[in-house]
XYZ file of C-alpha atoms in Angstrom:
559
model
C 103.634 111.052 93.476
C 100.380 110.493 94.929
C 97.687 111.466 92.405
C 95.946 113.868 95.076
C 99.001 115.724 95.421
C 99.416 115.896 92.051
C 95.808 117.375 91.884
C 96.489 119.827 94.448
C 99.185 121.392 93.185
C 97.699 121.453 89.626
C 98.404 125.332 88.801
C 94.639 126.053 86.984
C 93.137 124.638 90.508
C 95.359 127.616 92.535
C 94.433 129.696 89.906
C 90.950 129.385 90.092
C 91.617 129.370 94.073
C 93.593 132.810 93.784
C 90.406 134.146 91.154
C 87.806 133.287 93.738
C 90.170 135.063 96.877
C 90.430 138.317 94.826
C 86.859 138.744 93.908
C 86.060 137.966 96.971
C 88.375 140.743 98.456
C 87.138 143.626 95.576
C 83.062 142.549 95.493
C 83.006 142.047 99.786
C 85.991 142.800 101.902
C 86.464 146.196 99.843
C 82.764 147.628 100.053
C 82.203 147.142 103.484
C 85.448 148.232 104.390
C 85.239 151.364 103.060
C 81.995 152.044 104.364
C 83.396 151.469 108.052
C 86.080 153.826 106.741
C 83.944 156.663 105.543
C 81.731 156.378 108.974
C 84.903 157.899 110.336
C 84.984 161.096 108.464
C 82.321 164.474 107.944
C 79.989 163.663 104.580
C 82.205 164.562 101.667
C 85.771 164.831 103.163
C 88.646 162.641 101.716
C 89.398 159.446 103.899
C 92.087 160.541 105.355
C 94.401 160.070 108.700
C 93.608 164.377 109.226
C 89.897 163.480 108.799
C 89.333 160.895 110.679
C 86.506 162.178 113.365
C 83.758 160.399 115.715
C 81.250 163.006 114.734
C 78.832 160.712 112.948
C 78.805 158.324 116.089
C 78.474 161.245 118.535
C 74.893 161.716 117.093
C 74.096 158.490 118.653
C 74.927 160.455 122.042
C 73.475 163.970 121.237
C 70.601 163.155 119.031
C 67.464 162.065 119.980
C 66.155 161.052 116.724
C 69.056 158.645 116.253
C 68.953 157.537 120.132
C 65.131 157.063 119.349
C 65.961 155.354 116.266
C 68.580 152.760 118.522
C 65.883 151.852 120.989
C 63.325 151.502 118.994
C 64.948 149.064 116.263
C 66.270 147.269 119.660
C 63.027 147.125 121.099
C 60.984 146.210 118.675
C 63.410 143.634 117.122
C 63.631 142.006 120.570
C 59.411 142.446 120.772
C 59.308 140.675 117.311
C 61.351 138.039 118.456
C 59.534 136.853 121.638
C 56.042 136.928 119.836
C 57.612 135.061 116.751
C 58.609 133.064 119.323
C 55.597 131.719 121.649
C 53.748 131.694 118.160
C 56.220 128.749 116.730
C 57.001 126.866 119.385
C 53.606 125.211 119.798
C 53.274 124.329 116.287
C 56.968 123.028 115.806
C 56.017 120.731 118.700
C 52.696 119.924 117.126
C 54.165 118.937 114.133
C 56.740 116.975 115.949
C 55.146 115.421 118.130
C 51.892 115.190 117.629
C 50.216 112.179 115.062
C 48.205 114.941 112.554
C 47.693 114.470 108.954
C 48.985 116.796 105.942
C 52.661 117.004 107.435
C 54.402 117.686 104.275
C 51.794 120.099 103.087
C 52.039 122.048 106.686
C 55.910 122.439 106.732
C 55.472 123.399 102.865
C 52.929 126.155 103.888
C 55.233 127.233 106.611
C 57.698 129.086 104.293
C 55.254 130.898 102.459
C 55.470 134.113 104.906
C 59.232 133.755 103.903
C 58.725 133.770 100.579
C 56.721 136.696 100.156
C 58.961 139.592 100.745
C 57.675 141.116 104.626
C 56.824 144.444 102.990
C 54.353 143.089 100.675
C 52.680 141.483 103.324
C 52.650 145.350 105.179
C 49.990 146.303 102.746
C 48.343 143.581 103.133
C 48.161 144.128 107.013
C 46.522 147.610 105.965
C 44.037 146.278 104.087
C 42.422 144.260 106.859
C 43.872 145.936 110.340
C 44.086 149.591 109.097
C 41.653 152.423 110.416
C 38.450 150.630 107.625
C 40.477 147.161 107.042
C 38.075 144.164 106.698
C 38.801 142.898 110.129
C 38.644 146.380 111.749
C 35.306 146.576 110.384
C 34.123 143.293 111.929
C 35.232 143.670 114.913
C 33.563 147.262 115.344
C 30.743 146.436 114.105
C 30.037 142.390 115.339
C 32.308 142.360 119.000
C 32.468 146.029 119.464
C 36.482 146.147 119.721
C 38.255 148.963 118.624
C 42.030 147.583 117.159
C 45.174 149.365 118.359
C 46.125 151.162 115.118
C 48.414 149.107 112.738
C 50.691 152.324 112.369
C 53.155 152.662 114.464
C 55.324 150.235 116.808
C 52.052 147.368 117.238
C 52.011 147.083 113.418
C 55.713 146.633 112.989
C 56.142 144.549 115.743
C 52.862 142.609 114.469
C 54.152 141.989 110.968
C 57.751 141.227 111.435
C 56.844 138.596 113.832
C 54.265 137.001 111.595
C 56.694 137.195 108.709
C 59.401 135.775 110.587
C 58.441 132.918 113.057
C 58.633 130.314 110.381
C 62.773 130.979 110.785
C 61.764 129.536 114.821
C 59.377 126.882 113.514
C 61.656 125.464 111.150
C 64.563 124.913 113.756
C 62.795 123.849 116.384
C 60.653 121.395 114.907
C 63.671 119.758 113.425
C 65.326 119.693 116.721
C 62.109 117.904 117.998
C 61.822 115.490 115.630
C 65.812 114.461 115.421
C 65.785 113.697 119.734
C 66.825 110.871 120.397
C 63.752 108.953 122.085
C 65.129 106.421 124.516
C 65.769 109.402 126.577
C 62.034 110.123 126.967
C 60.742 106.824 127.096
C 63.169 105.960 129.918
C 61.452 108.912 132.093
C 58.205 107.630 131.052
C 58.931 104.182 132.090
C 60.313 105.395 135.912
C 56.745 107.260 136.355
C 57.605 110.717 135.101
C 54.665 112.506 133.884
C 53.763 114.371 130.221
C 54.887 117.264 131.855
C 57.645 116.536 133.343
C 59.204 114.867 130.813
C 58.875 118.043 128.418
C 59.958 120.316 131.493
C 63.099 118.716 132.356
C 63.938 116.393 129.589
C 62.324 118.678 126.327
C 62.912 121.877 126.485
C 66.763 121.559 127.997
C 67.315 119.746 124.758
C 65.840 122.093 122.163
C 66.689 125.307 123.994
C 69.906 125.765 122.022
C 67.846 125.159 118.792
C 64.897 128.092 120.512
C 68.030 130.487 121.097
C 69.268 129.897 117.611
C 65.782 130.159 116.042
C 65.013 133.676 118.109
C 68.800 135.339 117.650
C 67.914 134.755 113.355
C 64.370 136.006 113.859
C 66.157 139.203 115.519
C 68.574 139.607 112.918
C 66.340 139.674 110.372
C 64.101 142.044 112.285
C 66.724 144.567 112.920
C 67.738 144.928 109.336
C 64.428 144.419 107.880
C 63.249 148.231 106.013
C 59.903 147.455 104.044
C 58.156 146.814 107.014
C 59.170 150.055 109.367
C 59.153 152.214 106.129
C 54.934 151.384 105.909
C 53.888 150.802 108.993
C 55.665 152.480 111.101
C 54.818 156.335 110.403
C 56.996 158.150 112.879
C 58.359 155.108 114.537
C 61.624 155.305 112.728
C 64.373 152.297 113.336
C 68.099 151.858 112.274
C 67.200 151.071 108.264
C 64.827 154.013 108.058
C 66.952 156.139 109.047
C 69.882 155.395 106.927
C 67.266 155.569 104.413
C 66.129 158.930 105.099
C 69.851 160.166 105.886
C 70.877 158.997 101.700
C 67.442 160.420 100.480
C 66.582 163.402 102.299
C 70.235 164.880 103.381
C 72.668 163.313 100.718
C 74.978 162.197 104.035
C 76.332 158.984 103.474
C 79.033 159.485 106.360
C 76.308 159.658 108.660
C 74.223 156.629 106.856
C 77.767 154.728 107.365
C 78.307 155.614 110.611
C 74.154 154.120 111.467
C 75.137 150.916 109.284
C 78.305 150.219 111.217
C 75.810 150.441 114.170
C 73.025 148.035 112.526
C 76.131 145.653 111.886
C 77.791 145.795 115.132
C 74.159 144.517 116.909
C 74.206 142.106 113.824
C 77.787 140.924 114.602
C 76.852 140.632 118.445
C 73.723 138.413 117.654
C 76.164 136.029 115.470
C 78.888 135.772 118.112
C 76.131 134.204 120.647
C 74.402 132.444 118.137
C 77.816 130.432 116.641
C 78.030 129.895 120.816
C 75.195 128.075 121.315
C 75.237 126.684 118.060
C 79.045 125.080 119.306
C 76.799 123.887 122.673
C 73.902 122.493 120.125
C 76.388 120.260 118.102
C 77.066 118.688 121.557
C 74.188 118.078 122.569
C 72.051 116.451 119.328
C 74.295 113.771 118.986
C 72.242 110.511 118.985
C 73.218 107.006 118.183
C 69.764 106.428 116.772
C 67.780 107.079 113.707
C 64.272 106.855 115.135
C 61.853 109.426 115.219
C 60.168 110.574 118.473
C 56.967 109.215 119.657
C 53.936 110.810 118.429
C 50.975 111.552 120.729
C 47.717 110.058 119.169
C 45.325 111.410 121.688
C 42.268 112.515 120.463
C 42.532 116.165 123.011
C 46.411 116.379 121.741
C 45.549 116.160 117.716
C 42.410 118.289 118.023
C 44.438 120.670 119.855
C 47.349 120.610 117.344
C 45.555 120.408 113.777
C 43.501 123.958 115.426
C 46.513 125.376 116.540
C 48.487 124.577 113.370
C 46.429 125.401 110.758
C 44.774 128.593 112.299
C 48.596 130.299 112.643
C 48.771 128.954 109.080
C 45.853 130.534 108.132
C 47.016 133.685 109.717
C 50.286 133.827 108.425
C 49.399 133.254 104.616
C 45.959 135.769 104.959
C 48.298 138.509 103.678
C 48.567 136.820 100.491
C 45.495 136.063 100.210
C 44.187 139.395 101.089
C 46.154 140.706 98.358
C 45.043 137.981 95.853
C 41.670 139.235 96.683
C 42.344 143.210 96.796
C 43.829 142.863 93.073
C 40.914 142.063 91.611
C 38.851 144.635 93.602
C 37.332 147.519 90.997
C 35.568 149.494 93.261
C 36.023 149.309 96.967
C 34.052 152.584 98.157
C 34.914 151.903 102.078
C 32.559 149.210 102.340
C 33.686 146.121 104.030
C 34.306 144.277 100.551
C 34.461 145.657 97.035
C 31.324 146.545 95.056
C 32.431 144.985 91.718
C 35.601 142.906 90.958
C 37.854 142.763 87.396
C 40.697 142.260 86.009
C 41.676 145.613 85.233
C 44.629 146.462 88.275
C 46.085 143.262 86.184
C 45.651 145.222 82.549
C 47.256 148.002 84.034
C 50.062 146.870 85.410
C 51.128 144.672 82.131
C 50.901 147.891 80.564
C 53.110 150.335 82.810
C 55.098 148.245 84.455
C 56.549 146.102 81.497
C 60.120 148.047 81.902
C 60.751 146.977 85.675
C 59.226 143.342 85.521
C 62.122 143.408 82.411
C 65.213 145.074 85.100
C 64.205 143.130 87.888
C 64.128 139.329 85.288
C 67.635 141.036 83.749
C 68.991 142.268 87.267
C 68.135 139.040 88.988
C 69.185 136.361 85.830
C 72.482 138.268 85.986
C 73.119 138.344 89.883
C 72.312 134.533 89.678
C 74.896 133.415 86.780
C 77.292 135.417 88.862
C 76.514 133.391 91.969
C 76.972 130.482 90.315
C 80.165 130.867 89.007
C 81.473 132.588 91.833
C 79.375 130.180 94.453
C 80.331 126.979 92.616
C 83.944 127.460 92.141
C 84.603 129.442 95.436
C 83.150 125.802 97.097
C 85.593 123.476 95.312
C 88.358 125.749 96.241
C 87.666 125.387 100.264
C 85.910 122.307 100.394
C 88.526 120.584 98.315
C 91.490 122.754 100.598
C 93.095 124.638 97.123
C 93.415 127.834 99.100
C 94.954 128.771 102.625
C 92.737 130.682 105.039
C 89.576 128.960 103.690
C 87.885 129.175 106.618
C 88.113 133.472 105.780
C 86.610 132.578 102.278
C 83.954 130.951 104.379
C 83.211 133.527 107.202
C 83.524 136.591 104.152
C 81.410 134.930 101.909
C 78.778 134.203 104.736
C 78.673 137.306 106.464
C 76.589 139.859 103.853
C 74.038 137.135 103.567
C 73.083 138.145 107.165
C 73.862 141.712 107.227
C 71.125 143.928 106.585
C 70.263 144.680 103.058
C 70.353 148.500 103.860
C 73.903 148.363 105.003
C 74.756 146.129 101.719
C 73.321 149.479 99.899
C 75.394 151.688 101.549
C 78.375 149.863 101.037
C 78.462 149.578 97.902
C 77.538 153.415 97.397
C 80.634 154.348 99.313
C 82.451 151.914 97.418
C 81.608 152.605 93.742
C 80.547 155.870 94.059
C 83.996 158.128 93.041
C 87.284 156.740 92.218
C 88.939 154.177 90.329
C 85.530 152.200 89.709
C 82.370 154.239 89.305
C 79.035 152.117 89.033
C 76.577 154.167 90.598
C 73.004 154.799 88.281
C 73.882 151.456 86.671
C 72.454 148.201 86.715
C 76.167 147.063 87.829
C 76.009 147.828 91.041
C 72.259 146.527 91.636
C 73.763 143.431 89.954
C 76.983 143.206 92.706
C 75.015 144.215 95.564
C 72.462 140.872 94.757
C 75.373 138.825 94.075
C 76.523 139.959 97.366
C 73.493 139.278 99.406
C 72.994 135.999 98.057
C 76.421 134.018 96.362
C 76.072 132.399 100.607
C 73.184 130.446 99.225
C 74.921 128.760 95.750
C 78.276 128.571 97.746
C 76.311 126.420 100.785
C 74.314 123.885 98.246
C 77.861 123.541 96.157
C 80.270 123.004 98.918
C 77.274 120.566 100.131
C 77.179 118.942 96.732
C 80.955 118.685 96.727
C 81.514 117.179 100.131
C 79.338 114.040 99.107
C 81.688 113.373 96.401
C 84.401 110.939 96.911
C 87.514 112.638 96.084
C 88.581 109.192 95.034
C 86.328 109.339 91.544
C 88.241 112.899 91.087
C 91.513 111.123 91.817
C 90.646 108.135 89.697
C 89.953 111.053 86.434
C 93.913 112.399 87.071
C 95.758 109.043 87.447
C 94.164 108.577 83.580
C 95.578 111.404 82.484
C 93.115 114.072 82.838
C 93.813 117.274 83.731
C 91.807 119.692 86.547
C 89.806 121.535 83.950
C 89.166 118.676 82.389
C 87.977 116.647 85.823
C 85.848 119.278 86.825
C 84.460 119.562 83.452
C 83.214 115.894 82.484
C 83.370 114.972 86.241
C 82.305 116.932 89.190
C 80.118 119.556 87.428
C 77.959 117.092 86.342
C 77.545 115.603 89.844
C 76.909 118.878 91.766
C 74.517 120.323 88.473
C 71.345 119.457 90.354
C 72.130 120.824 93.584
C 73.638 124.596 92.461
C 70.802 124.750 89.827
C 68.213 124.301 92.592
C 70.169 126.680 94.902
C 70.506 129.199 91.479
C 66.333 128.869 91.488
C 66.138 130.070 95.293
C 68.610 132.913 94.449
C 66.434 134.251 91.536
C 63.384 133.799 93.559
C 64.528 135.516 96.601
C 66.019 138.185 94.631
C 62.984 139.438 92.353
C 60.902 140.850 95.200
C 64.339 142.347 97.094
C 63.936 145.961 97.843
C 66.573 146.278 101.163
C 69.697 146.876 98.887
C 67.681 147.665 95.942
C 65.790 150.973 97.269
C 69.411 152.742 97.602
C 71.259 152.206 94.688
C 68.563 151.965 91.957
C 67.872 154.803 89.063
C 65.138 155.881 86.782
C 66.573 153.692 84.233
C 66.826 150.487 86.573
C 63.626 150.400 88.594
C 62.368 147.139 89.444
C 59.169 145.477 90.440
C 60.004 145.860 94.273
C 60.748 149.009 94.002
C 57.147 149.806 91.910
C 55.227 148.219 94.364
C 56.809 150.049 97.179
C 56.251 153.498 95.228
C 52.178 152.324 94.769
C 51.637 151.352 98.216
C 53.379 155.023 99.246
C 51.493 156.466 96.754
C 47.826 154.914 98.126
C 47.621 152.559 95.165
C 47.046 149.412 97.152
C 45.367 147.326 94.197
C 47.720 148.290 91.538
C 50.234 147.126 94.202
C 48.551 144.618 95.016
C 48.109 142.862 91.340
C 51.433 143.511 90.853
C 52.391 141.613 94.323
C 50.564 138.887 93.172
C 52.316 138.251 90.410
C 55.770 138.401 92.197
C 54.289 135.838 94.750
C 53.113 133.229 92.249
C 56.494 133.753 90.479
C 58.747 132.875 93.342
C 56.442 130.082 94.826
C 56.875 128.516 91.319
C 60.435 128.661 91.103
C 60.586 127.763 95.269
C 58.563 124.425 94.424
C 60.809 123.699 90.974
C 64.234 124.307 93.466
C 62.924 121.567 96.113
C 61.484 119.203 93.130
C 64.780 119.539 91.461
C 66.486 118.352 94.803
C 63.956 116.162 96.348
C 63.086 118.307 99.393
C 60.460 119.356 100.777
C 60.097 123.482 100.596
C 60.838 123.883 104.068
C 64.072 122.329 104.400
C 65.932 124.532 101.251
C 65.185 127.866 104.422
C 66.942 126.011 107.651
């Protein structure tokens, strides 16, 4: 028999294959599906065929706080979007294609808006754009230029855009730098100019890499809570008011009913993004492994380094704003404190010693469960154990993009009554993370996987081991380095979450998101801001461990 059928059929490898299928079905397929179910019926009624009603998605139709609600997460996503948009593109291309020094350190500084959760940054936005923020000051008093007020639709759209153009900047610079440049140089040598070249030659080739970059920006922005929830007073979008709907009125028919909305833009975003992305696969095929010329004028790389690093500087102020604001003692409306200390630090050691505990517990626990999951959910597709693998795939992927809110509400409706109740525990904050982010262990490990030969694997059985044994002394070993860098991002990325988190926490799990989020609602803006300082310099550390731990640079572990 040939040793990899032997492997394939090896019963622990199907079991293992069937494990990962049925979690997948009870800890995804289930939550969500019952949440689409429960849309369909009045708040507190059975699910049942006699229940079943359109009432919740009539209010789309008769209500004009949910119609405004529509537009305005519509509007303001696609706003976002277009600004995240024409700020990236010139830098990607910049950093492309432009000879300036400090590459690695500007692609590392990219990601630092994505590292930060957005709604920390919202505070920060306060602090120096608000009605006596440090810039608002300036300008009144030095240029005489009143600022639109950061409440309300210019702050959101303001702030998601800043916190999410890096997504743009990341793709397209890579598609700039991987062209092939014979292409170019051809149309340089026939007479074409600078600008035609990037007119007709360019930007055809990197528009499917622009579309993908903008349609991920948009996701995000539609299902993106923090920032709405503090700047946008009365400007209320899709998450806020699924928020409000669980909080305020108890209704999570009608917060089901809003998710199902959030997910079917989310769902119509991925349908023309996996289109282009078939186009983009087409056309970045090259047959060479050169990088694109570099322009070494002295206009183009004066032009670029000021460009660069002053929408660097703009996109990391935020953090340093709050840096700054958490050591401010007294800060009587002048434009910068009258006496600085360490005491917002003090304090928050002191109080907040029980959620910086949940949210290390919470997030150490979602990770190990990633892992397993991630890791053995990977060798079961990657190495064909299971049929349908390509639904494994799609199932596993699709709650890393949905919006964290509609995670939350999910697994409410899920776990809420019946045969498994897990609501007020840490549980269900634990299954919710593990939901949101098993994508990112379950893309390094099937990555991990597919670089090793199945022939080594082989080579293990035809002496006799068995599959537990292979994977054991084997291909763990060999894919270690990879899921323990992608098991760093996950913690990272999870200690600041507060999407999912905001819904289905309790007095006894609170966790640092969650007490920032409650100081910068309740006007505490230094104790939040020590405490988001903290959080920051925690999940850059781990960020920079991850890409040492895999030899990449910070920027590539977010395309």
């Amino acid at each position: 028999m040939n040793p990899l059928s032997r492997r394939s059929a090896d019963p622990t490898a199907l079991l293992v294959g069937a494990v990962a299928v049925a979690a997948a079905l009870v800890l995804l397929v289930y939550p969500i599906g019952r949440a689409s179910l429960v849309a369909f019926v009045r708040n507190g009624a059975d699910i049942a065929f006699a229940n079943l009603t359109f009432l919740n998605f009539e209010r789309f139709f008769i209500s004009a706080s949910y119609q405004r609600a529509f537009w305005n997460s519509l509007w303001s996503g696609a706003l976002s979007t277009a600004l995240a948009t024409a700020l990236a593109l010139p830098m990607a291309y910049a950093v492309a294609r432009v000879a300036i020094p400090f590459r690695s350190l500007i692609m590392a500084m990219s990601v630092v808006p994505l590292i930060s959760p957005p709604f920390i940054g919202s505070y920060a936005w306060i602090m120096m754009l608000g009605n006596n923020g440090i810039i608002t000051q300036l300008l009144r008093a030095y240029v005489g230029i009143d600022l639109p007020s950061i409440y309300g639709p210019f702050g959101v759209v303001f702030a998601l855009a800043m916190g999410y153009f890096p997504y743009v900047f990341l793709v397209v610079q890579g598609a700039l730098a991987g062209g092939d440049p014979h292409v170019e140089e051809a149309a340089r040598v026939m007479g074409a100019s600078r600008w035609r070249i990037i007119r007709t030659i360019t930007i055809p080739a990197v528009l499917p890499s622009v579309a993908a970059g903008m349609l991920i920006v948009f996701i995000k922005a539609i299902g993106d809570f923090g920032v709405p929830s503090i700047l946008g007073g009365e400007f209320q979008v899709l998450p806020t008011l699924i928020y409000y709907q669980i909080h305020g009125f108890h209704n999570l028919s009608a917060a089901s009913a809003i998710a199902m909305v959030n997910v079917a833009l989310t769902l119509a975003a991925l349908w023309l993004l996996a289109r282009i992305n078939r186009r983009r696969a087409h056309a970045t095929l090259t047959g060479t492994s050169r990088a694109s010329a570099r322009l070494t004028g002295t206009g183009a790389r004066i032009w670029a380094n000021a460009y660069t690093w002053a929408l660097i500087f703009v996109a990391v102020l935020p953090q340093i704003a709050i840096l700054f604001a958490s050591f401010a003692e007294e800060w009587p409306g002048t434009l910068l404190p009258t006496r600085y200390g360490f005491s917002h630090y003090f304090s928050v050691a002191g109080y907040l010693t029980q959620p910086i505990y949940n949210s290390l517990v919470l997030s150490g626990a979602a990770t190990a469960v990633c892992v397993v999951f991630g890791a053995v959910s990977a060798y079961a597709v990657v190495r064909n154990k299971i049929v349908g693998r390509w639904a494994v795939d799609a199932i596993i992927m699709l709650p890393f993009v949905l919006p964290g809110l509609v995670v939350g509400v999910a697994y409410l409706t899920a776990f809420n009554d019946g045969w498994l109740v897990l609501t007020g525990t840490g549980s269900i904050i634990v299954l919710a993370y593990f939901t949101r982010r098993v994508a990112f262990i379950f893309r390094s490990a099937s990555s991990a996987i597919g670089r090793i030969d199945p022939k080594i694997e082989e080579a293990s059985t035809i002496c006799g081991a068995g599959w537990g044994t292979t994977m054991r002394r084997v291909t763990a070993p060999l894919i270690v380095p990879g899921v323990f860098a992608g098991a760093i991002l996950v913690f990272a990325t999870l200690i600041g979450e507060i999407s999912a988190t905001v819904l289905l926490y309790s007095a006894r799990w609170k966790t640092v998101s969650i007490s920032i989020y409650e100081f910068v609602l309740g006007g505490e803006l230094y104790r939040a801001s020590a405490l988001g300082t903290v959080v920051t310099a925690m999940t850059l550390v781990l960020i920079l461990v991850a890409s040492r731990l895999v030899g990449r640079n910070m920027a590539d572990m977010f395309k």
